[in-house]
Amino acid sequence: MRASLLHLFGLLLGAVASVVSLPNNATDLSSRQAATNKLVFCHFMIGIVSNRNSAADFDDDMKRAKALGIDAFALNIGTDPFTDTQLEFAYASAANNGMKVFISFDFNWWNTGQTAEIASKITHYGALPAQLRVDNNKIFVSSFAGDGLNVAALRSAVGQDIYFAPNFHPGQSDFGAPAGGNLVTVHAGDQSYVNTLAGKGYIAPASPWFSTHFGPEVSYSKNWVFPGDLLWYQRWHDILTLQPRFVEIVTWNDYGESHYIGPLSSPHTDDGSSKWVNDMPHKGWLDMAKPFIAAYKAGSPSVDPFITSDQLIYWYRITPKDLNCDATDTTMVPANNASGNYFEGRPNGFEAMTDDVFVVSLLTSPGTVTVNSGAQKYTFDAPSGASAFAVPFRIGAQSFALSRGGNQVIGATSLKVIQDTCPCGLYKFNPYVGTVPESDRDALQGASLSSFTNGLKVAYNPAPSLPASPPATTAATATSSATAAPITVSV
Ligand SMILES: *[C@@H]1O[C@H](CO)[C@@H](O)[C@H](O)[C@H]1NC(C)=O
Ligand SMILES: *[C@@H]1O[C@H](CO)[C@@H](O)[C@H](O)[C@H]1NC(C)=O
């Protein structure tokens, strides 16, 4: 089953956090956290993890998220037969790993007439030790959509206090109905929610990307992109300015919509997305979020004091948006368009994407950041703290370095080149995310690759294929250098 997070993208939920080691003021930080009770959630799709066999299969996700400062996973559930089995595993693993979880009912699958069934789930899972409870022990419950749900009836059926934070849409639901309750989430914009909630807790969404490319090989055909580019960086600055009660990262593992920040290796089944997810790790986005989460929890408007080591995080799409893949793409024919989200050829909205390499520098002191994109060299004077840069990409190898006083401090060449041929024959808009220093290899495995070749028009070995060592870089000539200033983030 696939849940469209379309409506979340007006703004995106979420966030991770981090036990950033603070050299000083740690006591001050924890006291402020306690005072503000801010929490970071991450949206987790239960619908694609039917292949997990025990609570232990959730342990890596729980540990990894906790280490980054994520407080709880929002467990998105439909009505699949395996839902309860996987929920039990997730709750057990969370308890074993000191994490919290709560259910997010996905109303693509649930309907507002199911008050009794929803109440029954809340009652059962709410009693488990890993259930997130806030504000005097209220059971935290969320939703995807669900406008029109009779919240009073739900509260009555549960018979205990719940902190109900649904993804209702301002103007479409009665936000006053949940007496003493609290609403939350995305869609029309932060201010719309903040105004409508009138002091109730707001879950500000944070998401890095959106692209999807399902053709007629599946029943849930959809093919479109949202403007992504530097969204992940800019959105975290918004969060630090807004300082909402809650943040929810969208998502940990929705590979089909390309907004996963969790590892490719996180066990999951293949909804047909592996053909654009394979070889496309996003873990670097977790790294980028880490100091922002710490800053958010500390109530700091600046991330800079929370950066404790030098790191570059970079991302880019691997083909130019104008590359013509009509001859071999999977979406050149009609398909189910019940959702209104199916388009033929290049994903709808592609014009908004820029053919750039994006680089975020997290620095402990000022330095010079160098990008070599297909032998075109760019240098930036990067200040201490967090900065972002975007440069037009060129076909070929992509290299990144930080230097100080003329000496390279860190540097690496990406394992993924930018190419002028169609990957797997497709229009591919999911980005490659890397870091300097490089992180551990991360690859799809087993069931995550099972639908790879479905619908493909070119022969392709359905397996991870990043090279063992980086491609050769062409030295850039001095004359092709350019100097640019950091992107200004307006909040
Ligand atoms: C530590 O916190 C105190 C109180 O908020 C503040 O006055 C001080 O400047 C902080 N010190 C550092 C090194 O950030
Ligand atoms: C699918 O529906 C949307 C909304 O009605 C429409 O804009 C789009 O053109 C349709 N796609 C195709 C391939 O007809």
Short mmCIF file of C-alpha atoms and ligand atoms in Angstrom, two decimals:
data_model
loop_
_atom_site.label_atom_id
_atom_site.label_comp_id
_atom_site.label_asym_id
_atom_site.label_seq_id
_atom_site.Cartn_x
_atom_site.Cartn_y
_atom_site.Cartn_z
CA MET A 1 0.00 0.00 0.00
CA ARG A 2 1.19 3.46 -0.70
CA ALA A 3 0.19 6.59 1.07
CA SER A 4 0.53 9.77 -0.79
CA LEU A 5 2.05 12.49 1.26
CA LEU A 6 0.99 15.06 -1.28
CA HIS A 7 -0.73 17.25 1.25
CA LEU A 8 2.17 17.20 3.62
CA PHE A 9 4.30 18.96 1.19
CA GLY A 10 2.97 22.40 1.45
CA LEU A 11 5.22 22.31 4.43
CA LEU A 12 6.44 19.00 5.55
CA LEU A 13 6.53 17.54 8.96
CA GLY A 14 9.24 16.62 11.13
CA ALA A 15 12.64 16.18 12.47
CA VAL A 16 15.41 14.41 13.98
CA ALA A 17 17.57 15.47 16.66
CA SER A 18 20.70 14.95 18.11
CA VAL A 19 22.73 14.30 21.03
CA VAL A 20 25.21 16.77 19.76
CA SER A 21 28.04 16.87 22.20
CA LEU A 22 28.07 20.36 23.53
CA PRO A 23 31.42 21.52 24.76
CA ASN A 24 29.76 23.81 27.21
CA ASN A 25 26.36 24.90 28.40
CA ALA A 26 25.04 21.35 28.27
CA THR A 27 23.26 21.86 31.54
CA ASP A 28 21.74 25.04 30.28
CA LEU A 29 20.58 23.21 27.15
CA SER A 30 18.88 20.38 28.96
CA SER A 31 17.11 22.71 31.31
CA ARG A 32 15.76 24.71 28.39
CA GLN A 33 14.66 21.52 26.68
CA ALA A 34 12.80 20.44 29.75
CA ALA A 35 11.22 23.84 30.00
CA THR A 36 10.03 23.94 26.41
CA ASN A 37 9.27 20.25 26.02
CA LYS A 38 10.03 20.43 22.31
CA LEU A 39 9.93 17.17 20.45
CA VAL A 40 11.14 15.97 17.08
CA PHE A 41 9.26 13.26 15.21
CA CYS A 42 9.96 11.40 11.99
CA HIS A 43 7.28 9.97 9.72
CA PHE A 44 7.74 6.21 9.24
CA MET A 45 5.79 4.18 6.67
CA ILE A 46 4.65 0.88 8.20
CA GLY A 47 3.04 -0.01 4.85
CA ILE A 48 6.37 -0.88 3.23
CA VAL A 49 7.91 -2.96 6.04
CA SER A 50 5.76 -6.11 5.87
CA ASN A 51 8.95 -8.16 5.47
CA ARG A 52 10.27 -7.47 8.97
CA ASN A 53 10.33 -10.61 11.11
CA SER A 54 10.99 -9.41 14.63
CA ALA A 55 11.32 -6.36 16.82
CA ALA A 56 15.07 -6.55 16.22
CA ASP A 57 14.47 -5.64 12.58
CA PHE A 58 13.49 -2.17 13.84
CA ASP A 59 16.49 -1.74 16.13
CA ASP A 60 18.83 -0.02 13.68
CA ASP A 61 16.20 2.57 12.77
CA MET A 62 15.42 3.23 16.43
CA LYS A 63 19.07 3.59 17.45
CA ARG A 64 20.01 5.71 14.48
CA ALA A 65 17.07 8.07 14.94
CA LYS A 66 17.65 8.39 18.66
CA ALA A 67 21.33 9.18 18.16
CA LEU A 68 20.33 12.07 15.93
CA GLY A 69 17.92 13.46 18.51
CA ILE A 70 14.64 12.19 17.06
CA ASP A 71 12.28 11.63 19.96
CA ALA A 72 9.60 9.52 18.33
CA PHE A 73 8.60 7.86 15.09
CA ALA A 74 5.15 8.72 13.77
CA LEU A 75 4.07 5.29 12.57
CA ASN A 76 1.95 5.81 9.46
CA ILE A 77 -0.54 2.96 9.16
CA GLY A 78 -3.08 1.90 6.60
CA THR A 79 -5.32 -1.12 7.00
CA ASP A 80 -3.02 -3.84 5.66
CA PRO A 81 -3.29 -7.32 7.21
CA PHE A 82 0.29 -7.05 8.48
CA THR A 83 -0.20 -3.72 10.24
CA ASP A 84 -0.63 -5.07 13.76
CA THR A 85 2.30 -7.48 13.48
CA GLN A 86 4.60 -4.67 12.42
CA LEU A 87 3.21 -2.21 15.00
CA GLU A 88 3.91 -4.72 17.77
CA PHE A 89 7.50 -5.10 16.51
CA ALA A 90 7.97 -1.34 16.29
CA TYR A 91 6.59 -0.68 19.77
CA ALA A 92 8.75 -3.47 21.22
CA SER A 93 11.90 -2.25 19.51
CA ALA A 94 11.24 1.32 20.59
CA ALA A 95 10.89 0.16 24.19
CA ASN A 96 14.13 -1.82 23.92
CA ASN A 97 16.00 1.19 22.55
CA GLY A 98 14.69 4.07 24.62
CA MET A 99 12.62 5.55 21.79
CA LYS A 100 8.99 6.63 21.66
CA VAL A 101 6.43 5.95 18.94
CA PHE A 102 2.84 6.89 18.15
CA ILE A 103 0.32 5.99 15.46
CA SER A 104 -0.47 8.25 12.53
CA PHE A 105 -3.70 7.01 10.94
CA ASP A 106 -3.53 7.38 7.16
CA PHE A 107 -6.95 8.35 5.87
CA ASN A 108 -6.10 7.30 2.35
CA TRP A 109 -6.98 3.91 3.85
CA TRP A 110 -8.95 4.61 7.01
CA ASN A 111 -12.28 6.39 6.82
CA THR A 112 -13.98 8.76 9.21
CA GLY A 113 -16.72 6.19 9.91
CA GLN A 114 -14.22 3.94 11.69
CA THR A 115 -14.18 5.74 15.03
CA ALA A 116 -14.54 2.50 17.00
CA GLU A 117 -11.72 0.70 15.20
CA ILE A 118 -9.42 3.69 15.53
CA ALA A 119 -10.24 4.01 19.24
CA SER A 120 -9.49 0.33 19.70
CA LYS A 121 -6.03 0.72 18.15
CA ILE A 122 -5.30 3.76 20.33
CA THR A 123 -6.39 1.93 23.47
CA HIS A 124 -4.30 -1.14 22.71
CA TYR A 125 -1.06 0.51 21.61
CA GLY A 126 -1.47 3.45 23.96
CA ALA A 127 -0.98 1.07 26.87
CA LEU A 128 2.44 -0.09 25.66
CA PRO A 129 5.56 1.35 27.30
CA ALA A 130 6.99 2.95 24.13
CA GLN A 131 3.83 4.99 23.45
CA LEU A 132 4.58 8.72 23.32
CA ARG A 133 2.66 10.57 26.00
CA VAL A 134 2.76 14.33 26.54
CA ASP A 135 1.19 16.94 28.80
CA ASN A 136 0.14 14.99 31.86
CA ASN A 137 0.35 11.59 30.26
CA LYS A 138 -1.96 12.10 27.29
CA ILE A 139 -1.62 9.45 24.57
CA PHE A 140 -0.18 11.13 21.48
CA VAL A 141 -2.14 10.31 18.29
CA SER A 142 -1.77 11.73 14.79
CA SER A 143 -3.18 11.33 11.31
CA PHE A 144 -2.62 11.90 7.66
CA ALA A 145 -5.71 13.87 6.52
CA GLY A 146 -8.94 12.64 8.16
CA ASP A 147 -10.91 15.86 7.89
CA GLY A 148 -14.43 15.29 9.15
CA LEU A 149 -13.49 12.74 11.82
CA ASN A 150 -15.76 13.04 14.85
CA VAL A 151 -13.07 13.81 17.40
CA ALA A 152 -15.44 14.03 20.36
CA ALA A 153 -16.74 10.55 19.57
CA LEU A 154 -13.18 9.28 19.26
CA ARG A 155 -12.20 10.73 22.63
CA SER A 156 -15.26 9.22 24.20
CA ALA A 157 -14.56 5.80 22.71
CA VAL A 158 -10.95 5.83 23.90
CA GLY A 159 -12.03 6.83 27.38
CA GLN A 160 -8.63 8.28 28.35
CA ASP A 161 -6.91 11.55 27.61
CA ILE A 162 -5.40 11.74 24.15
CA TYR A 163 -3.28 14.47 22.62
CA PHE A 164 -4.78 14.40 19.17
CA ALA A 165 -2.58 16.04 16.56
CA PRO A 166 -4.19 15.32 13.22
CA ASN A 167 -3.10 16.51 9.81
CA PHE A 168 -6.44 18.28 9.31
CA HIS A 169 -6.56 21.18 6.92
CA PRO A 170 -7.37 24.65 8.17
CA GLY A 171 -10.77 25.67 6.91
CA GLN A 172 -11.89 22.09 6.32
CA SER A 173 -12.27 20.79 9.84
CA ASP A 174 -13.45 21.89 13.23
CA PHE A 175 -10.20 22.73 14.95
CA GLY A 176 -12.11 23.76 18.03
CA ALA A 177 -13.73 20.39 18.53
CA PRO A 178 -10.89 18.57 20.23
CA ALA A 179 -11.55 20.18 23.58
CA GLY A 180 -8.25 20.42 25.34
CA GLY A 181 -6.73 18.74 22.36
CA ASN A 182 -4.07 19.90 20.09
CA LEU A 183 -3.76 19.89 16.41
CA VAL A 184 -0.96 19.88 14.14
CA THR A 185 0.64 19.64 10.79
CA VAL A 186 1.21 20.78 7.34
CA HIS A 187 -0.39 21.94 4.18
CA ALA A 188 -1.45 25.49 3.78
CA GLY A 189 1.52 27.03 5.46
CA ASP A 190 2.85 27.49 8.94
CA GLN A 191 0.97 30.68 9.59
CA SER A 192 -2.34 29.22 8.53
CA TYR A 193 -1.86 26.45 11.06
CA VAL A 194 -0.53 28.66 13.79
CA ASN A 195 -3.49 31.00 13.39
CA THR A 196 -6.01 28.19 13.25
CA LEU A 197 -4.51 26.34 16.19
CA ALA A 198 -4.58 29.48 18.33
CA GLY A 199 -1.99 28.34 20.82
CA LYS A 200 -2.38 24.58 20.47
CA GLY A 201 0.72 22.59 19.59
CA TYR A 202 1.83 22.87 16.00
CA ILE A 203 3.82 20.11 14.31
CA ALA A 204 5.93 21.94 11.77
CA PRO A 205 6.90 19.68 8.91
CA ALA A 206 10.42 19.50 7.53
CA SER A 207 11.12 17.58 4.34
CA PRO A 208 14.04 17.49 1.96
CA TRP A 209 12.54 16.59 -1.40
CA PHE A 210 9.63 15.22 -3.41
CA SER A 211 9.80 13.31 -6.65
CA THR A 212 7.94 10.22 -7.78
CA HIS A 213 7.76 8.36 -11.08
CA PHE A 214 5.30 5.47 -11.01
CA GLY A 215 4.01 4.40 -14.42
CA PRO A 216 1.48 1.74 -15.46
CA GLU A 217 3.61 -1.01 -13.88
CA VAL A 218 1.77 -0.27 -10.60
CA SER A 219 -1.86 0.63 -9.82
CA TYR A 220 -0.92 3.88 -8.00
CA SER A 221 0.59 5.62 -10.99
CA LYS A 222 1.83 9.13 -10.27
CA ASN A 223 4.59 11.20 -11.78
CA TRP A 224 5.53 14.60 -10.47
CA VAL A 225 8.03 16.64 -8.47
CA PHE A 226 7.87 19.50 -5.99
CA PRO A 227 10.53 22.19 -5.95
CA GLY A 228 13.26 20.72 -3.75
CA ASP A 229 16.73 22.03 -4.41
CA LEU A 230 17.88 23.69 -1.13
CA LEU A 231 14.56 23.17 0.66
CA TRP A 232 16.08 20.98 3.38
CA TYR A 233 18.53 23.73 4.36
CA GLN A 234 16.10 26.59 4.12
CA ARG A 235 13.35 24.77 5.97
CA TRP A 236 15.56 24.17 8.99
CA HIS A 237 16.25 27.87 9.19
CA ASP A 238 12.48 28.42 9.14
CA ILE A 239 12.14 25.95 12.01
CA LEU A 240 14.75 27.74 14.11
CA THR A 241 12.92 31.03 13.57
CA LEU A 242 9.45 29.61 14.13
CA GLN A 243 10.44 27.43 17.13
CA PRO A 244 7.25 25.35 16.96
CA ARG A 245 6.25 23.01 19.79
CA PHE A 246 6.91 19.99 17.54
CA VAL A 247 8.80 19.24 14.33
CA GLU A 248 8.10 16.23 12.14
CA ILE A 249 10.56 15.12 9.49
CA VAL A 250 8.88 13.80 6.35
CA THR A 251 10.04 11.04 6.06
CA TRP A 252 12.29 8.26 7.32
CA ASN A 253 11.48 5.68 4.67
CA ASP A 254 9.08 6.81 1.97
CA TYR A 255 11.36 5.83 -0.88
CA GLY A 256 8.59 6.04 -3.47
CA GLU A 257 8.29 9.79 -3.00
CA SER A 258 12.06 10.28 -2.62
CA HIS A 259 11.84 12.12 0.71
CA TYR A 260 13.49 9.39 2.77
CA ILE A 261 16.33 10.44 5.05
CA GLY A 262 16.80 6.99 6.58
CA PRO A 263 19.25 4.48 5.15
CA LEU A 264 18.62 2.52 1.96
CA SER A 265 19.52 -0.54 4.04
CA SER A 266 16.53 -0.07 6.36
CA PRO A 267 14.55 -3.27 5.61
CA HIS A 268 11.57 -2.66 3.33
CA THR A 269 9.65 -4.08 0.39
CA ASP A 270 9.78 -2.60 -3.08
CA ASP A 271 6.74 -0.57 -4.09
CA GLY A 272 8.32 -0.12 -7.51
CA SER A 273 10.60 2.73 -6.50
CA SER A 274 13.91 0.85 -6.42
CA LYS A 275 14.54 1.79 -10.04
CA TRP A 276 15.02 5.40 -8.97
CA VAL A 277 16.16 4.77 -5.36
CA ASN A 278 18.98 2.31 -6.04
CA ASP A 279 22.42 3.91 -5.55
CA MET A 280 20.80 7.09 -4.20
CA PRO A 281 21.63 7.31 -0.48
CA HIS A 282 20.12 10.24 1.45
CA LYS A 283 21.78 9.65 4.82
CA GLY A 284 23.77 12.87 4.45
CA TRP A 285 20.54 14.76 5.02
CA LEU A 286 20.40 13.20 8.49
CA ASP A 287 23.87 14.53 9.15
CA MET A 288 22.83 17.99 8.06
CA ALA A 289 19.78 17.96 10.33
CA LYS A 290 21.71 16.95 13.42
CA PRO A 291 22.99 20.35 14.57
CA PHE A 292 19.73 22.01 13.50
CA ILE A 293 17.79 19.65 15.73
CA ALA A 294 20.05 20.45 18.63
CA ALA A 295 19.60 24.17 17.98
CA TYR A 296 15.82 23.81 17.73
CA LYS A 297 15.64 21.95 21.01
CA ALA A 298 17.82 24.57 22.67
CA GLY A 299 15.58 27.35 21.39
CA SER A 300 18.51 28.82 19.48
CA PRO A 301 17.78 30.89 16.37
CA SER A 302 21.24 29.98 15.07
CA VAL A 303 22.61 26.54 14.30
CA ASP A 304 26.20 27.74 14.38
CA PRO A 305 27.01 27.09 18.06
CA PHE A 306 25.88 23.48 17.57
CA ILE A 307 28.36 22.60 14.84
CA THR A 308 31.15 20.60 16.43
CA SER A 309 33.11 19.26 13.45
CA ASP A 310 33.77 20.24 9.82
CA GLN A 311 31.47 18.59 7.33
CA LEU A 312 30.22 19.17 3.79
CA ILE A 313 26.86 17.75 2.71
CA TYR A 314 26.13 17.84 -1.01
CA TRP A 315 23.36 16.69 -3.32
CA TYR A 316 22.37 16.81 -6.95
CA ARG A 317 20.18 15.11 -9.53
CA ILE A 318 22.29 12.92 -11.79
CA THR A 319 20.91 14.03 -15.17
CA PRO A 320 20.06 17.41 -16.68
CA LYS A 321 16.34 18.10 -16.59
CA ASP A 322 16.19 18.59 -20.36
CA LEU A 323 17.70 15.16 -21.14
CA ASN A 324 15.28 13.34 -23.44
CA CYS A 325 14.34 9.85 -22.21
CA ASP A 326 11.08 9.51 -24.14
CA ALA A 327 12.29 6.45 -26.05
CA THR A 328 12.90 4.34 -22.93
CA ASP A 329 10.95 5.91 -20.06
CA THR A 330 8.19 3.92 -18.30
CA THR A 331 5.64 6.75 -18.22
CA MET A 332 5.16 7.41 -21.92
CA VAL A 333 1.82 5.60 -21.98
CA PRO A 334 -1.55 6.10 -20.27
CA ALA A 335 -1.96 4.78 -16.71
CA ASN A 336 -4.40 4.99 -13.83
CA ASN A 337 -4.96 8.68 -13.13
CA ALA A 338 -7.59 8.45 -10.43
CA SER A 339 -5.36 10.55 -8.21
CA GLY A 340 -4.92 13.24 -10.85
CA ASN A 341 -1.19 12.93 -10.25
CA TYR A 342 -0.23 10.92 -13.31
CA PHE A 343 1.56 12.66 -16.14
CA GLU A 344 3.36 11.21 -19.11
CA GLY A 345 7.07 11.73 -19.64
CA ARG A 346 9.08 14.15 -17.54
CA PRO A 347 7.51 14.44 -14.09
CA ASN A 348 5.01 17.26 -13.79
CA GLY A 349 6.70 20.30 -12.26
CA PHE A 350 10.19 19.42 -13.50
CA GLU A 351 10.77 22.93 -14.86
CA ALA A 352 11.08 24.25 -11.31
CA MET A 353 14.17 22.18 -10.54
CA THR A 354 17.58 23.67 -11.15
CA ASP A 355 20.48 21.75 -12.67
CA ASP A 356 22.71 22.62 -9.74
CA VAL A 357 24.99 20.96 -7.25
CA PHE A 358 23.96 22.00 -3.74
CA VAL A 359 26.51 22.15 -0.96
CA VAL A 360 25.95 22.84 2.73
CA SER A 361 29.07 23.53 4.74
CA LEU A 362 29.04 23.00 8.49
CA LEU A 363 32.28 24.55 9.71
CA THR A 364 33.91 25.12 13.07
CA SER A 365 35.91 28.03 11.64
CA PRO A 366 35.99 29.87 8.29
CA GLY A 367 37.37 28.00 5.28
CA THR A 368 37.40 27.79 1.51
CA VAL A 369 34.98 25.33 -0.05
CA THR A 370 35.83 24.05 -3.51
CA VAL A 371 33.49 22.29 -5.89
CA ASN A 372 34.70 20.65 -9.08
CA SER A 373 31.64 19.84 -11.18
CA GLY A 374 32.65 18.11 -14.39
CA ALA A 375 35.96 20.01 -14.46
CA GLN A 376 34.35 23.36 -13.76
CA LYS A 377 35.77 24.68 -10.53
CA TYR A 378 34.02 26.94 -8.04
CA THR A 379 35.37 28.30 -4.80
CA PHE A 380 33.51 29.84 -1.88
CA ASP A 381 34.65 31.70 1.16
CA ALA A 382 32.60 29.87 3.73
CA PRO A 383 32.14 31.41 7.17
CA SER A 384 32.18 29.53 10.44
CA GLY A 385 28.83 27.84 11.02
CA ALA A 386 26.32 26.71 8.40
CA SER A 387 26.24 28.01 4.83
CA ALA A 388 24.81 26.80 1.54
CA PHE A 389 26.02 27.14 -2.02
CA ALA A 390 24.56 26.19 -5.38
CA VAL A 391 26.50 25.98 -8.64
CA PRO A 392 25.40 24.87 -12.11
CA PHE A 393 26.32 21.23 -12.59
CA ARG A 394 28.23 19.73 -15.48
CA ILE A 395 28.38 16.17 -16.73
CA GLY A 396 31.15 14.12 -15.14
CA ALA A 397 32.73 13.58 -11.73
CA GLN A 398 31.81 15.78 -8.76
CA SER A 399 34.47 16.63 -6.18
CA PHE A 400 34.31 18.63 -2.97
CA ALA A 401 36.94 19.97 -0.61
CA LEU A 402 37.47 22.26 2.34
CA SER A 403 40.78 24.05 2.73
CA ARG A 404 42.30 26.53 5.14
CA GLY A 405 45.45 28.51 4.58
CA GLY A 406 45.93 26.77 1.24
CA ASN A 407 45.90 23.29 2.75
CA GLN A 408 43.11 20.79 2.16
CA VAL A 409 41.37 19.86 5.41
CA ILE A 410 38.84 17.38 4.03
CA GLY A 411 37.92 16.35 0.51
CA ALA A 412 36.22 13.61 -1.49
CA THR A 413 34.96 12.74 -4.94
CA SER A 414 31.37 11.55 -5.13
CA LEU A 415 30.81 7.93 -6.13
CA LYS A 416 28.06 9.08 -8.50
CA VAL A 417 28.77 10.99 -11.69
CA ILE A 418 26.36 13.30 -13.43
CA GLN A 419 25.51 11.67 -16.74
CA ASP A 420 23.96 12.55 -20.07
CA THR A 421 22.30 9.15 -20.51
CA CYS A 422 18.98 8.04 -19.02
CA PRO A 423 19.53 5.96 -15.85
CA CYS A 424 17.63 2.67 -16.29
CA GLY A 425 16.12 4.42 -19.30
CA LEU A 426 14.20 6.76 -16.98
CA TYR A 427 13.50 10.36 -16.21
CA LYS A 428 15.12 10.30 -12.80
CA PHE A 429 14.66 13.19 -10.37
CA ASN A 430 15.69 11.57 -7.09
CA PRO A 431 18.97 13.16 -5.93
CA TYR A 432 22.22 11.63 -4.81
CA VAL A 433 23.28 12.86 -1.36
CA GLY A 434 26.86 12.58 -0.17
CA THR A 435 29.11 13.89 2.56
CA VAL A 436 32.70 14.90 3.14
CA PRO A 437 34.14 13.15 5.05
CA GLU A 438 32.42 10.19 3.42
CA SER A 439 30.08 8.05 5.46
CA ASP A 440 29.59 4.28 5.41
CA ARG A 441 28.30 2.67 2.24
CA ASP A 442 24.52 2.37 2.18
CA ALA A 443 22.74 0.09 -0.28
CA LEU A 444 19.32 -1.42 -0.99
CA GLN A 445 19.15 -5.09 -0.19
CA GLY A 446 16.95 -8.16 -0.65
CA ALA A 447 13.23 -7.43 -0.88
CA SER A 448 13.97 -3.74 -1.45
CA LEU A 449 15.05 -4.61 -5.01
CA SER A 450 12.30 -7.09 -5.90
CA SER A 451 10.34 -4.90 -8.34
CA PHE A 452 13.31 -3.17 -9.91
CA THR A 453 12.85 -4.40 -13.45
CA ASN A 454 9.03 -4.25 -13.53
CA GLY A 455 8.10 -2.04 -16.45
CA LEU A 456 11.70 -1.14 -17.37
CA LYS A 457 12.26 -0.88 -21.12
CA VAL A 458 16.00 -1.38 -20.92
CA ALA A 459 17.90 -4.35 -19.58
CA TYR A 460 19.37 -3.58 -16.18
CA ASN A 461 20.88 -5.70 -13.44
CA PRO A 462 18.68 -5.07 -10.39
CA ALA A 463 21.47 -4.59 -7.87
CA PRO A 464 23.44 -1.83 -6.17
CA SER A 465 26.07 -0.55 -8.59
CA LEU A 466 28.05 2.27 -7.00
CA PRO A 467 31.74 1.75 -7.77
CA ALA A 468 34.25 0.59 -5.17
CA SER A 469 36.23 3.77 -5.61
CA PRO A 470 35.33 7.21 -6.93
CA PRO A 471 35.52 8.06 -10.63
CA ALA A 472 38.54 9.96 -11.87
CA THR A 473 38.26 13.70 -11.60
CA THR A 474 39.33 16.01 -14.36
CA ALA A 475 41.46 18.76 -12.95
CA ALA A 476 39.81 22.10 -13.43
CA THR A 477 41.82 24.87 -14.97
CA ALA A 478 42.30 28.03 -13.01
CA THR A 479 40.59 30.01 -15.71
CA SER A 480 37.36 28.14 -15.19
CA SER A 481 37.20 29.08 -11.53
CA ALA A 482 34.38 31.17 -10.24
CA THR A 483 33.77 32.65 -6.86
CA ALA A 484 30.37 32.89 -5.33
CA ALA A 485 28.78 34.02 -2.12
CA PRO A 486 26.68 31.82 0.16
CA ILE A 487 22.97 31.51 -0.51
CA THR A 488 21.05 33.93 1.63
CA VAL A 489 18.30 32.28 3.56
CA SER A 490 15.29 34.46 4.15
CA VAL A 491 13.12 33.47 7.04
C1 LIG B 1 25.74 29.67 28.54
O1 LIG B 1 24.44 30.00 28.90
C2 LIG B 1 24.34 31.21 29.63
C3 LIG B 1 22.90 31.36 30.09
O2 LIG B 1 22.00 31.20 29.03
C4 LIG B 1 24.82 32.35 28.76
O3 LIG B 1 24.77 33.57 29.46
C5 LIG B 1 26.23 32.08 28.31
O4 LIG B 1 26.65 33.07 27.40
C6 LIG B 1 26.33 30.73 27.65
N1 LIG B 1 27.73 30.41 27.36
C7 LIG B 1 28.12 29.98 26.19
C8 LIG B 1 29.58 29.66 26.08
O5 LIG B 1 27.37 29.84 25.24
C1 LIG B 2 -4.20 13.34 -14.85
O1 LIG B 2 -5.14 14.18 -14.20
C2 LIG B 2 -4.69 15.50 -14.02
C3 LIG B 2 -5.73 16.23 -13.20
O2 LIG B 2 -6.95 16.13 -13.81
C4 LIG B 2 -4.44 16.15 -15.36
O3 LIG B 2 -3.97 17.46 -15.19
C5 LIG B 2 -3.41 15.31 -16.12
O4 LIG B 2 -3.20 15.84 -17.40
C6 LIG B 2 -3.87 13.88 -16.21
N1 LIG B 2 -2.81 13.09 -16.81
C7 LIG B 2 -2.91 12.53 -17.99
C8 LIG B 2 -1.74 11.72 -18.45
O5 LIG B 2 -3.89 12.65 -18.70
#
